[in-house]
Short mmCIF file of C-alpha atoms in Angstrom, two decimals:
data_model
loop_
_atom_site.label_atom_id
_atom_site.label_comp_id
_atom_site.label_asym_id
_atom_site.label_seq_id
_atom_site.Cartn_x
_atom_site.Cartn_y
_atom_site.Cartn_z
CA MET A 76 -0.05 0.10 -0.21
CA THR A 77 0.89 3.40 -0.82
CA SER A 78 1.18 6.20 1.86
CA SER A 79 0.15 9.93 -0.09
CA ALA A 80 2.51 12.60 -0.03
CA PRO A 81 2.50 15.09 2.19
CA PRO A 82 0.89 18.37 1.54
CA PRO A 83 3.41 21.40 0.10
CA PRO A 84 4.52 23.59 3.31
CA ASP A 85 2.38 26.59 1.06
CA LEU A 86 -0.98 24.82 1.58
CA LEU A 87 -0.64 24.54 5.16
CA ALA A 88 0.58 27.49 6.15
CA PRO A 89 -3.04 29.07 6.58
CA ASP A 90 -2.64 27.05 9.00
CA GLY A 91 0.22 28.08 11.19
CA PRO A 92 0.84 29.65 14.79
CA GLY A 93 1.98 32.88 13.17
CA ASN A 94 -1.07 32.81 10.86
CA SER A 95 -3.46 32.57 13.56
CA ARG A 96 -2.33 34.84 15.78
CA LEU A 97 -3.32 37.31 12.58
CA GLN A 98 -6.70 36.12 12.22
CA ARG A 99 -7.25 36.39 15.41
CA VAL A 100 -6.23 40.34 15.10
CA SER A 101 -8.79 42.78 14.41
CA LEU A 102 -9.59 44.23 10.91
CA ARG A 103 -10.08 47.65 13.68
CA ASN A 104 -6.79 46.93 15.62
CA ARG A 105 -4.84 45.79 12.17
CA VAL A 106 -6.18 49.16 10.90
CA THR A 107 -4.56 51.27 13.86
CA TRP A 108 -1.46 49.67 14.14
CA LEU A 109 -0.39 49.71 10.74
CA ALA A 110 -0.69 53.76 11.40
CA ALA A 111 0.96 53.96 14.30
CA ILE A 112 3.54 51.99 12.48
CA CYS A 113 3.61 53.88 9.17
CA VAL A 114 4.04 57.26 11.37
CA ALA A 115 6.53 55.90 13.16
CA GLY A 116 8.23 55.44 10.29
CA ALA A 117 7.60 58.53 8.49
CA VAL A 118 9.63 60.39 12.50
CA ALA A 119 12.23 57.91 13.01
CA LEU A 120 13.14 59.65 9.64
CA VAL A 121 12.38 62.88 9.49
CA SER A 122 13.90 63.18 13.49
CA VAL A 123 16.65 61.07 12.35
CA ALA A 124 17.25 63.69 8.93
CA ALA A 125 16.30 66.49 11.30
CA PHE A 126 19.46 65.52 14.70
CA LEU A 127 21.78 65.02 12.12
CA THR A 128 21.17 68.37 10.28
CA VAL A 129 21.77 70.00 13.61
CA HIS A 130 23.88 67.80 14.33
CA ASP A 131 26.77 68.43 10.97
CA SER A 132 25.41 72.27 11.30
CA LEU A 133 26.46 73.23 14.94
CA TYR A 134 29.75 71.05 14.26
CA GLU A 135 30.35 73.62 11.25
CA GLN A 136 29.39 77.04 13.89
CA VAL A 137 31.86 75.67 16.21
CA ASP A 138 34.42 75.23 13.60
CA ASP A 139 33.76 78.02 11.65
CA ASN A 140 34.09 80.74 14.82
CA LEU A 141 36.88 78.41 16.36
CA THR A 142 38.90 79.40 13.16
CA GLU A 143 37.95 82.58 13.02
CA ARG A 144 38.76 83.48 16.30
CA ALA A 145 42.07 82.18 15.96
CA VAL A 146 43.18 83.36 13.02
CA GLU A 147 42.00 87.20 13.75
CA ALA A 148 44.74 86.54 17.00
CA ALA A 149 47.54 85.45 14.97
CA HIS A 150 47.23 88.10 12.82
CA GLY A 151 45.58 90.83 15.11
CA PRO A 152 47.57 93.41 17.24
CA LEU A 153 50.14 92.20 19.83
CA VAL A 154 50.95 93.19 23.20
CA ARG A 155 54.28 92.68 25.60
CA THR A 156 54.24 90.34 28.87
CA PRO A 157 56.06 90.68 31.88
CA ASP A 158 58.46 88.76 30.86
CA LEU A 159 59.25 90.68 27.21
CA GLN A 160 57.45 88.27 24.65
CA GLN A 161 55.17 89.71 21.66
CA VAL A 162 51.61 88.10 22.48
CA PRO A 163 48.26 88.29 20.62
CA VAL A 164 45.95 90.82 21.78
CA ALA A 165 43.42 87.55 22.49
CA PHE A 166 45.49 85.96 25.28
CA TYR A 167 43.48 88.89 27.51
CA ASN A 168 39.65 88.96 25.59
CA ALA A 169 39.28 85.38 24.82
CA ALA A 170 36.76 84.59 27.77
CA ASN A 171 35.10 81.40 26.44
CA PHE A 172 38.82 79.52 24.88
CA LYS A 173 42.01 78.38 25.07
CA ILE A 174 44.38 80.33 23.58
CA SER A 175 48.05 79.87 23.27
CA VAL A 176 51.11 80.17 21.37
CA LEU A 177 53.58 77.34 20.46
CA PHE A 178 56.63 78.55 18.46
CA ALA A 179 59.19 76.04 16.74
CA ASN A 180 61.36 74.94 18.68
CA GLY A 181 58.34 73.57 21.29
CA THR A 182 57.75 76.29 23.56
CA GLU A 183 54.49 76.79 25.15
CA VAL A 184 53.73 80.17 25.53
CA HIS A 185 50.17 81.11 27.99
CA PRO A 186 48.40 83.85 28.79
CA PRO A 187 49.25 84.83 32.36
CA ASP A 188 47.72 83.43 35.90
CA VAL A 189 46.20 80.10 33.41
CA ASP A 190 47.12 76.90 35.59
CA SER A 191 47.30 74.05 32.96
CA ARG A 192 43.22 72.90 33.17
CA SER A 193 43.01 76.23 30.93
CA ARG A 194 45.76 75.64 28.38
CA PRO A 195 44.06 73.59 25.47
CA PRO A 196 46.14 70.31 25.19
CA THR A 197 49.02 70.65 21.84
CA SER A 198 50.19 67.55 20.05
CA TYR A 199 52.14 67.25 16.83
CA GLN A 200 49.53 68.85 14.45
CA GLU A 201 49.87 71.80 16.00
CA LEU A 202 53.83 71.57 16.53
CA ALA A 203 53.34 70.83 12.56
CA VAL A 204 51.76 74.08 12.24
CA ALA A 205 54.62 76.14 13.19
CA ARG A 206 57.05 74.21 11.96
CA GLY A 207 55.24 75.13 8.50
CA GLU A 208 54.67 71.67 7.64
CA ILE A 209 51.30 71.81 7.50
CA ALA A 210 48.35 75.70 7.64
CA GLU A 211 46.64 74.97 9.91
CA SER A 212 44.78 71.85 12.07
CA LEU A 213 41.32 71.28 13.10
CA ARG A 214 40.46 68.25 15.11
CA THR A 215 39.38 67.07 18.11
CA ASP A 216 40.53 65.72 21.34
CA GLU A 217 38.75 62.70 23.14
CA ARG A 218 40.30 63.19 26.51
CA THR A 219 39.43 67.00 27.92
CA ASN A 220 36.38 66.61 24.87
CA SER A 221 37.08 70.17 23.04
CA ARG A 222 37.97 71.40 19.82
CA ILE A 223 41.41 72.68 18.44
CA VAL A 224 42.65 74.30 15.91
CA ALA A 225 46.12 75.78 14.63
CA VAL A 226 46.60 78.76 12.61
CA PRO A 227 50.07 79.33 11.83
CA THR A 228 51.59 83.86 13.59
CA GLY A 229 51.79 86.54 10.37
CA ALA A 230 55.67 86.74 12.33
CA GLY A 231 56.14 82.64 11.00
CA GLY A 232 58.36 80.41 13.27
CA ALA A 233 55.22 79.79 15.94
CA ALA A 234 51.32 79.29 15.57
CA VAL A 235 48.26 80.24 17.91
CA VAL A 236 47.03 77.19 19.82
CA MET A 237 42.70 78.08 20.08
CA SER A 238 40.44 74.96 22.19
CA THR A 239 36.50 75.61 23.07
CA SER A 240 34.63 72.94 25.17
CA LEU A 241 32.38 70.90 22.78
CA ARG A 242 30.09 69.68 26.10
CA PRO A 243 27.43 73.37 25.05
CA THR A 244 27.00 71.77 21.12
CA GLN A 245 26.88 68.40 22.64
CA GLN A 246 23.69 69.88 25.49
CA THR A 247 21.53 71.03 22.23
CA LEU A 248 21.99 67.86 20.84
CA ALA A 249 20.41 66.16 23.60
CA GLN A 250 18.20 68.55 24.07
CA LEU A 251 16.72 67.89 20.50
CA SER A 252 16.66 64.31 20.82
CA VAL A 253 14.54 65.04 23.95
CA VAL A 254 12.25 67.12 21.71
CA LEU A 255 12.60 64.76 18.88
CA VAL A 256 11.51 62.10 20.36
CA VAL A 257 8.53 63.36 23.30
CA MET A 258 7.20 65.21 20.05
CA GLY A 259 7.75 61.82 17.24
CA GLY A 260 5.85 59.99 20.13
CA ALA A 261 3.20 62.60 21.11
CA GLY A 262 2.71 61.90 16.92
CA ILE A 263 2.96 58.20 17.70
CA LEU A 264 0.54 58.11 20.09
CA LEU A 265 -2.00 61.05 17.92
CA ALA A 266 -1.58 58.28 15.25
CA ALA A 267 -2.68 55.38 16.67
CA ALA A 268 -5.26 57.51 17.93
CA ALA A 269 -6.67 58.88 14.16
CA GLY A 270 -6.58 55.35 12.85
CA THR A 271 -8.05 53.63 15.33
CA THR A 272 -11.33 56.77 14.88
CA VAL A 273 -11.10 55.99 11.17
CA ALA A 274 -11.44 52.46 11.44
CA ARG A 275 -14.17 52.11 13.39
CA ALA A 276 -15.61 55.57 11.36
CA GLY A 277 -15.05 53.41 8.31
CA LEU A 278 -15.51 50.11 9.09
CA ARG A 279 -18.75 51.01 10.72
CA PRO A 280 -20.34 49.49 7.10
CA VAL A 281 -18.89 46.55 7.79
CA GLN A 282 -19.98 46.00 10.76
CA ARG A 283 -23.58 46.76 9.44
CA LEU A 284 -22.42 44.09 6.53
CA THR A 285 -21.36 41.54 9.08
CA ALA A 286 -24.00 41.53 11.32
CA ALA A 287 -26.74 41.95 8.10
CA THR A 288 -25.08 37.94 6.58
CA GLU A 289 -24.92 37.13 10.46
CA ARG A 290 -28.69 37.56 11.04
CA VAL A 291 -29.48 36.23 7.28
CA ALA A 292 -27.71 32.91 8.10
CA LEU A 293 -29.53 32.64 11.68
CA THR A 294 -33.47 34.07 10.44
CA GLY A 295 -32.70 33.38 6.83
CA ASP A 296 -34.83 37.08 6.38
CA LEU A 297 -33.52 38.74 3.39
CA ARG A 298 -33.98 42.55 3.78
CA PRO A 299 -32.05 44.87 1.87
CA ILE A 300 -29.55 47.04 3.97
CA PRO A 301 -29.55 50.71 3.88
CA VAL A 302 -27.12 52.39 1.46
CA SER A 303 -25.05 55.55 2.97
CA GLY A 304 -22.90 57.09 1.11
CA ASP A 305 -21.53 56.34 -2.12
CA ASP A 306 -17.09 55.35 -1.38
CA GLU A 307 -16.66 51.34 -1.71
CA LEU A 308 -17.72 49.91 0.96
CA ALA A 309 -21.99 51.93 -0.02
CA ARG A 310 -20.48 50.17 -3.65
CA LEU A 311 -20.23 47.12 -2.00
CA THR A 312 -23.48 47.05 0.71
CA THR A 313 -25.32 47.90 -3.22
CA SER A 314 -23.58 45.10 -4.74
CA PHE A 315 -25.09 43.08 -1.28
CA ASN A 316 -28.10 44.71 -1.53
CA ARG A 317 -28.48 42.86 -5.05
CA MET A 318 -27.74 39.05 -4.08
CA LEU A 319 -30.01 39.34 -1.12
CA GLY A 320 -32.88 40.64 -3.73
CA ALA A 321 -31.57 38.35 -6.35
CA LEU A 322 -31.62 36.11 -3.82
CA ALA A 323 -35.16 36.16 -2.44
CA GLU A 324 -36.59 36.09 -5.56
CA SER A 325 -35.29 32.24 -6.07
CA GLN A 326 -36.42 31.81 -3.36
CA GLU A 327 -39.94 33.50 -4.22
CA ARG A 328 -39.99 31.14 -7.07
CA GLN A 329 -38.92 28.31 -5.77
CA ARG A 330 -42.04 28.53 -3.20
CA ARG A 331 -44.32 29.51 -5.84
CA LEU A 332 -43.10 26.13 -8.46
CA VAL A 333 -43.43 24.18 -4.84
CA ALA A 334 -47.44 25.74 -4.32
CA ASP A 335 -47.57 25.24 -7.92
CA ALA A 336 -46.74 22.24 -8.52
CA GLY A 337 -48.88 20.70 -5.55
CA HIS A 338 -51.76 21.79 -6.47
CA GLU A 339 -51.28 20.60 -9.78
CA LEU A 340 -50.58 17.42 -8.39
CA ARG A 341 -52.70 16.96 -6.17
CA THR A 342 -55.59 16.32 -9.06
CA PRO A 343 -54.47 13.03 -11.09
CA LEU A 344 -53.16 12.32 -7.90
CA THR A 345 -56.72 11.45 -6.28
CA SER A 346 -58.37 10.53 -9.02
CA LEU A 347 -55.15 8.21 -9.80
CA ARG A 348 -55.22 6.28 -5.85
CA THR A 349 -59.55 6.38 -6.23
CA ASN A 350 -58.96 5.04 -9.06
CA LEU A 351 -56.46 1.64 -8.07
CA GLU A 352 -58.47 1.59 -5.06
CA LEU A 353 -61.37 0.30 -6.96
CA LEU A 354 -59.44 -1.66 -9.21
CA MET A 355 -58.41 -3.24 -5.34
CA ALA A 356 -61.27 -3.60 -4.14
CA SER A 357 -63.03 -5.49 -7.18
CA ALA A 358 -61.17 -7.77 -7.22
CA ARG A 359 -61.50 -9.26 -3.78
CA PRO A 360 -63.28 -12.08 -3.06
CA ASP A 361 -66.67 -11.00 -1.80
CA ALA A 362 -66.05 -7.66 -3.82
CA PRO A 363 -68.80 -7.10 -6.68
CA GLU A 364 -67.74 -7.82 -10.27
CA LEU A 365 -66.82 -5.33 -12.52
CA SER A 366 -67.57 -5.23 -15.66
CA GLU A 367 -65.33 -5.53 -18.52
CA GLN A 368 -66.30 -2.01 -20.17
CA ASP A 369 -65.80 -0.23 -16.38
CA ARG A 370 -62.20 -2.63 -16.20
CA ASP A 371 -60.86 -1.27 -19.44
CA GLU A 372 -62.82 2.80 -19.13
CA MET A 373 -60.64 2.54 -15.32
CA PHE A 374 -57.57 1.32 -17.41
CA ALA A 375 -57.30 3.70 -19.49
CA ASP A 376 -58.14 5.85 -16.84
CA VAL A 377 -54.63 5.16 -14.54
CA GLN A 378 -53.07 5.02 -18.18
CA ALA A 379 -54.16 9.15 -18.92
CA GLN A 380 -53.90 9.38 -15.37
CA VAL A 381 -49.69 8.25 -15.44
CA THR A 382 -49.19 9.68 -18.68
CA GLU A 383 -50.34 13.04 -17.56
CA LEU A 384 -48.64 12.70 -14.62
CA SER A 385 -44.62 12.25 -16.47
CA ALA A 386 -45.15 15.13 -18.30
CA LEU A 387 -46.15 17.32 -15.52
CA VAL A 388 -42.74 15.82 -13.56
CA GLY A 389 -41.14 16.74 -16.93
CA ASP A 390 -42.36 19.64 -17.17
CA LEU A 391 -42.07 20.90 -14.09
CA VAL A 392 -37.63 19.77 -14.20
CA GLU A 393 -37.34 21.51 -17.15
CA LEU A 394 -39.55 24.67 -15.41
CA ALA A 395 -36.82 24.01 -12.45
CA ARG A 396 -33.77 24.04 -14.89
CA GLU A 397 -34.76 26.56 -16.24
CA ASP A 398 -34.97 28.56 -13.41
CA THR A 399 -31.61 28.32 -12.71
CA PRO A 400 -29.43 31.12 -13.58
CA GLN A 401 -27.77 29.82 -16.83
CA VAL A 402 -24.37 31.90 -19.23
CA VAL A 403 -24.94 31.04 -22.15
CA HIS A 404 -21.96 31.02 -25.27
CA GLU A 405 -22.67 28.57 -28.17
CA PRO A 406 -23.52 30.15 -30.95
CA VAL A 407 -27.14 28.81 -32.36
CA ASP A 408 -28.43 28.75 -35.96
CA LEU A 409 -31.90 29.44 -35.49
CA VAL A 410 -33.41 27.68 -38.74
CA GLU A 411 -32.01 24.57 -37.31
CA VAL A 412 -33.10 24.61 -34.25
CA VAL A 413 -36.87 25.57 -35.54
CA GLU A 414 -36.37 22.15 -38.06
CA ARG A 415 -35.04 19.40 -35.61
CA ALA A 416 -38.82 21.02 -33.31
CA LEU A 417 -40.13 20.69 -36.68
CA SER A 418 -39.36 17.69 -37.28
CA ARG A 419 -40.66 15.94 -33.67
CA ALA A 420 -43.87 17.80 -34.07
CA GLN A 421 -45.28 16.39 -37.13
CA ARG A 422 -44.23 13.20 -35.18
CA ARG A 423 -46.99 14.06 -32.40
CA ALA A 424 -49.48 15.80 -34.67
CA GLN A 425 -50.19 14.09 -38.25
CA ARG A 426 -53.62 15.17 -37.66
CA VAL A 427 -52.63 18.76 -38.50
CA GLU A 428 -50.19 20.45 -42.00
CA PHE A 429 -47.47 22.78 -40.74
CA ASP A 430 -46.87 26.22 -43.23
CA VAL A 431 -43.31 26.86 -42.86
CA ARG A 432 -40.89 29.66 -43.31
CA LEU A 433 -37.94 30.44 -42.54
CA HIS A 434 -35.34 32.75 -43.18
CA PRO A 435 -31.59 32.24 -41.45
CA TRP A 436 -31.05 33.02 -37.96
CA ARG A 437 -28.00 32.57 -35.49
CA MET A 438 -26.69 34.31 -31.75
CA MET A 439 -25.37 32.84 -29.02
CA GLY A 440 -27.79 30.52 -27.09
CA ASP A 441 -28.42 28.13 -25.25
CA ALA A 442 -29.93 25.16 -28.59
CA THR A 443 -31.26 22.68 -25.96
CA ALA A 444 -33.62 25.25 -23.95
CA LEU A 445 -34.84 26.62 -27.79
CA GLU A 446 -35.99 24.30 -28.99
CA ARG A 447 -37.43 22.84 -26.18
CA ALA A 448 -39.73 26.51 -26.55
CA VAL A 449 -40.12 26.15 -29.50
CA LEU A 450 -41.28 22.52 -30.04
CA ASN A 451 -43.84 23.03 -26.94
CA LEU A 452 -44.47 26.76 -28.86
CA LEU A 453 -46.11 23.99 -32.20
CA ASP A 454 -48.00 21.49 -30.23
CA ASN A 455 -49.42 23.52 -28.36
CA GLY A 456 -50.46 25.46 -31.91
CA ALA A 457 -51.57 21.82 -32.87
CA LYS A 458 -53.37 20.96 -30.05
CA TRP A 459 -55.19 23.94 -30.94
CA SER A 460 -55.55 23.34 -34.96
CA PRO A 461 -58.61 20.99 -36.12
CA ASP A 462 -57.94 18.63 -37.17
CA GLY A 463 -56.31 18.36 -41.72
CA ALA A 464 -55.23 21.99 -40.32
CA THR A 465 -52.47 24.60 -40.83
CA VAL A 466 -50.68 26.03 -38.59
CA ARG A 467 -48.33 27.62 -39.67
CA VAL A 468 -44.50 28.78 -38.76
CA GLU A 469 -42.46 31.36 -39.06
CA LEU A 470 -39.37 32.75 -38.96
CA ARG A 471 -38.37 36.53 -39.88
CA PRO A 472 -35.78 39.42 -38.47
CA ASP A 473 -37.40 42.44 -37.86
CA PRO A 474 -37.23 45.77 -39.98
CA GLY A 475 -33.95 46.70 -38.46
CA ALA A 476 -32.82 43.48 -38.32
CA ARG A 477 -31.31 43.33 -34.51
CA HIS A 478 -34.08 41.16 -32.98
CA THR A 479 -35.98 38.30 -34.92
CA VAL A 480 -39.00 37.27 -34.39
CA LEU A 481 -41.25 33.98 -34.74
CA GLU A 482 -44.88 33.51 -35.08
CA VAL A 483 -46.79 30.41 -34.56
CA ALA A 484 -50.53 30.95 -35.16
CA ASP A 485 -53.39 27.80 -35.60
CA ALA A 486 -56.76 27.81 -36.92
CA GLY A 487 -58.41 26.93 -33.38
CA PRO A 488 -61.39 29.08 -31.31
CA GLY A 489 -57.71 32.02 -30.61
CA ILE A 490 -57.33 33.37 -27.27
CA ALA A 491 -59.80 35.51 -24.99
CA PRO A 492 -59.22 38.67 -24.52
CA GLY A 493 -59.05 38.27 -21.06
CA ASP A 494 -56.53 35.15 -20.79
CA ARG A 495 -53.81 36.58 -23.57
CA PRO A 496 -52.15 38.48 -19.99
CA TYR A 497 -51.76 35.04 -18.39
CA VAL A 498 -51.65 32.06 -20.49
CA PHE A 499 -47.48 32.55 -19.96
CA GLU A 500 -48.29 31.89 -16.89
CA ARG A 501 -47.77 29.23 -14.44
CA PHE A 502 -49.85 26.23 -14.64
CA TYR A 503 -52.64 28.49 -16.26
CA ARG A 504 -55.28 27.42 -17.62
CA SER A 505 -58.27 29.10 -19.34
CA SER A 506 -60.91 27.55 -19.35
CA ASP A 507 -61.32 26.28 -22.32
CA ALA A 508 -58.07 24.49 -21.41
CA ARG A 509 -59.37 22.55 -18.21
CA THR A 510 -60.78 19.89 -20.34
CA LEU A 511 -57.34 19.70 -22.53
CA PRO A 512 -54.86 17.30 -21.39
CA GLY A 513 -51.91 19.21 -20.95
CA SER A 514 -50.32 20.89 -16.74
CA GLY A 515 -50.54 24.29 -18.30
CA LEU A 516 -46.33 25.39 -17.83
CA GLY A 517 -45.95 25.00 -21.54
CA LEU A 518 -45.94 29.20 -22.53
CA SER A 519 -44.39 29.39 -19.15
CA ILE A 520 -41.49 27.78 -20.13
CA VAL A 521 -41.68 29.61 -23.59
CA LYS A 522 -41.19 32.30 -21.86
CA GLN A 523 -39.01 31.68 -19.31
CA VAL A 524 -36.27 30.64 -22.18
CA ALA A 525 -37.08 33.65 -23.67
CA GLU A 526 -36.59 35.75 -21.08
CA ARG A 527 -33.47 34.10 -20.87
CA HIS A 528 -31.94 34.56 -24.12
CA GLY A 529 -32.97 38.34 -24.24
CA GLY A 530 -36.57 38.20 -25.42
CA ALA A 531 -39.60 38.45 -25.14
CA VAL A 532 -43.27 36.90 -25.69
CA TRP A 533 -46.73 38.19 -26.78
CA ALA A 534 -50.19 36.93 -27.10
CA GLY A 535 -52.46 38.00 -30.28
CA GLU A 536 -54.91 37.07 -32.83
CA ALA A 537 -53.50 35.47 -35.57
CA PRO A 538 -55.94 36.70 -39.15
CA GLU A 539 -56.26 32.91 -39.73
CA GLY A 540 -58.56 33.05 -36.80
CA GLY A 541 -57.22 30.88 -34.26
CA ALA A 542 -53.82 31.63 -31.95
CA LEU A 543 -50.47 33.51 -32.82
CA LEU A 544 -47.97 32.94 -30.20
CA ARG A 545 -44.91 35.01 -30.78
CA MET A 546 -41.41 34.57 -29.50
CA THR A 547 -38.31 37.27 -30.34
CA LEU A 548 -35.11 37.27 -30.00
CA PRO A 549 -31.61 39.17 -30.43
CA GLY A 550 -29.03 38.17 -32.82
CA ARG A 551 -28.64 38.37 -36.56
CA VAL A 552 -28.55 37.39 -40.26
CA PRO A 553 -25.86 35.42 -41.05
CA ASP A 554 -22.90 37.51 -43.45
CA ILE A 555 -23.75 35.61 -46.30
CA GLN A 556 -27.29 36.55 -46.55
CA GLN A 557 -26.83 40.25 -45.92
CA HIS A 558 -24.19 40.46 -49.16
#
């Protein structure tokens, strides 16, 4: 015995734990999380961009200011210190900076009364500037957390070294970070709240639609849902209402068909049961014997009732099939359909003649259903025509060549004007037709077939004096005929 292979992993995905957790999250919460995540991403990008921009701008401003002050000090006026050294005037007015003069031999001069902690740190870069090896230097000293610049003096052989602390700049950036985080967090919370509000308002029609579907499933109540607005949800509600209307119409057709069928079946079944009970009772030993003539009449009656029941059941099945919505896309030659129906009708009604006039016509449709409808029209005309009469059958295009008209005219007594609006209704039989065999469903099948193909039916008086039944169908004249 071979064992079946396990399904591929993607088929098992809907039942996985991750998907189960996702399905437990409501759509409103998903919209809220989506809004919060989108805003969080946007805030993060904007905050990072703003922080980097301000960071670069502040540090650039510190460098420009420090370099400008150092250049002014290096090329500004000089003063003599108590030890008779020439130093820049900036030694005495550089309140926010640390300043010194570094000579090429490594000697460093500081402002008087300044301890070592208030002096700018120096390294080989500043010494290289003093010796003229490089034009200037600009660096950050991690140990003292300061920015240091060195520029050569105008006299040569020395460099002015100036530094400033980066702590104020870093404090400003820290404050900016706090502001961005607080404002970003507030924006995310605001977006989540707005997403919840929008989701609640936007999903309210969906909730109504969900409640309506649950109501339909539980109670079978097919009342339409109120529609408000003209957005996608309103169109969805409108489409759902159309579906409810179609379902209600289908249920009503089924209910009406069952009720009418039950009413029509009751009479032949009651008569059939009565005849069978009489035949069974006559077969008892103590029962009076039936004459041969009565027995033959009862058997003939039973046979006729069985035939009537068979025809009625067949019509009901056909009617139920025609009630089912179908999409027809089969090319049909209507002349061939009429000819096949005529062949069957002539075998059934050999006592009448058919005068046939057919013009070519093609359409998209169900050939079997169309043949059944045409056969019902022909059977109806033959049934009402006396022996030896002629039933006229004509298929011709209308003047605009957009529809074709199939007419069946009999030589019978015709249809009373009061009965003409109802002859195509289910189980309707006029007072004259109740004594004749039939179920009252043949013409209703004709109407349903015509309407399913986009056509119509009509009943009137024929020029020959009998009934005129007309079925109009869309289509076109074949190309070879148009030429």
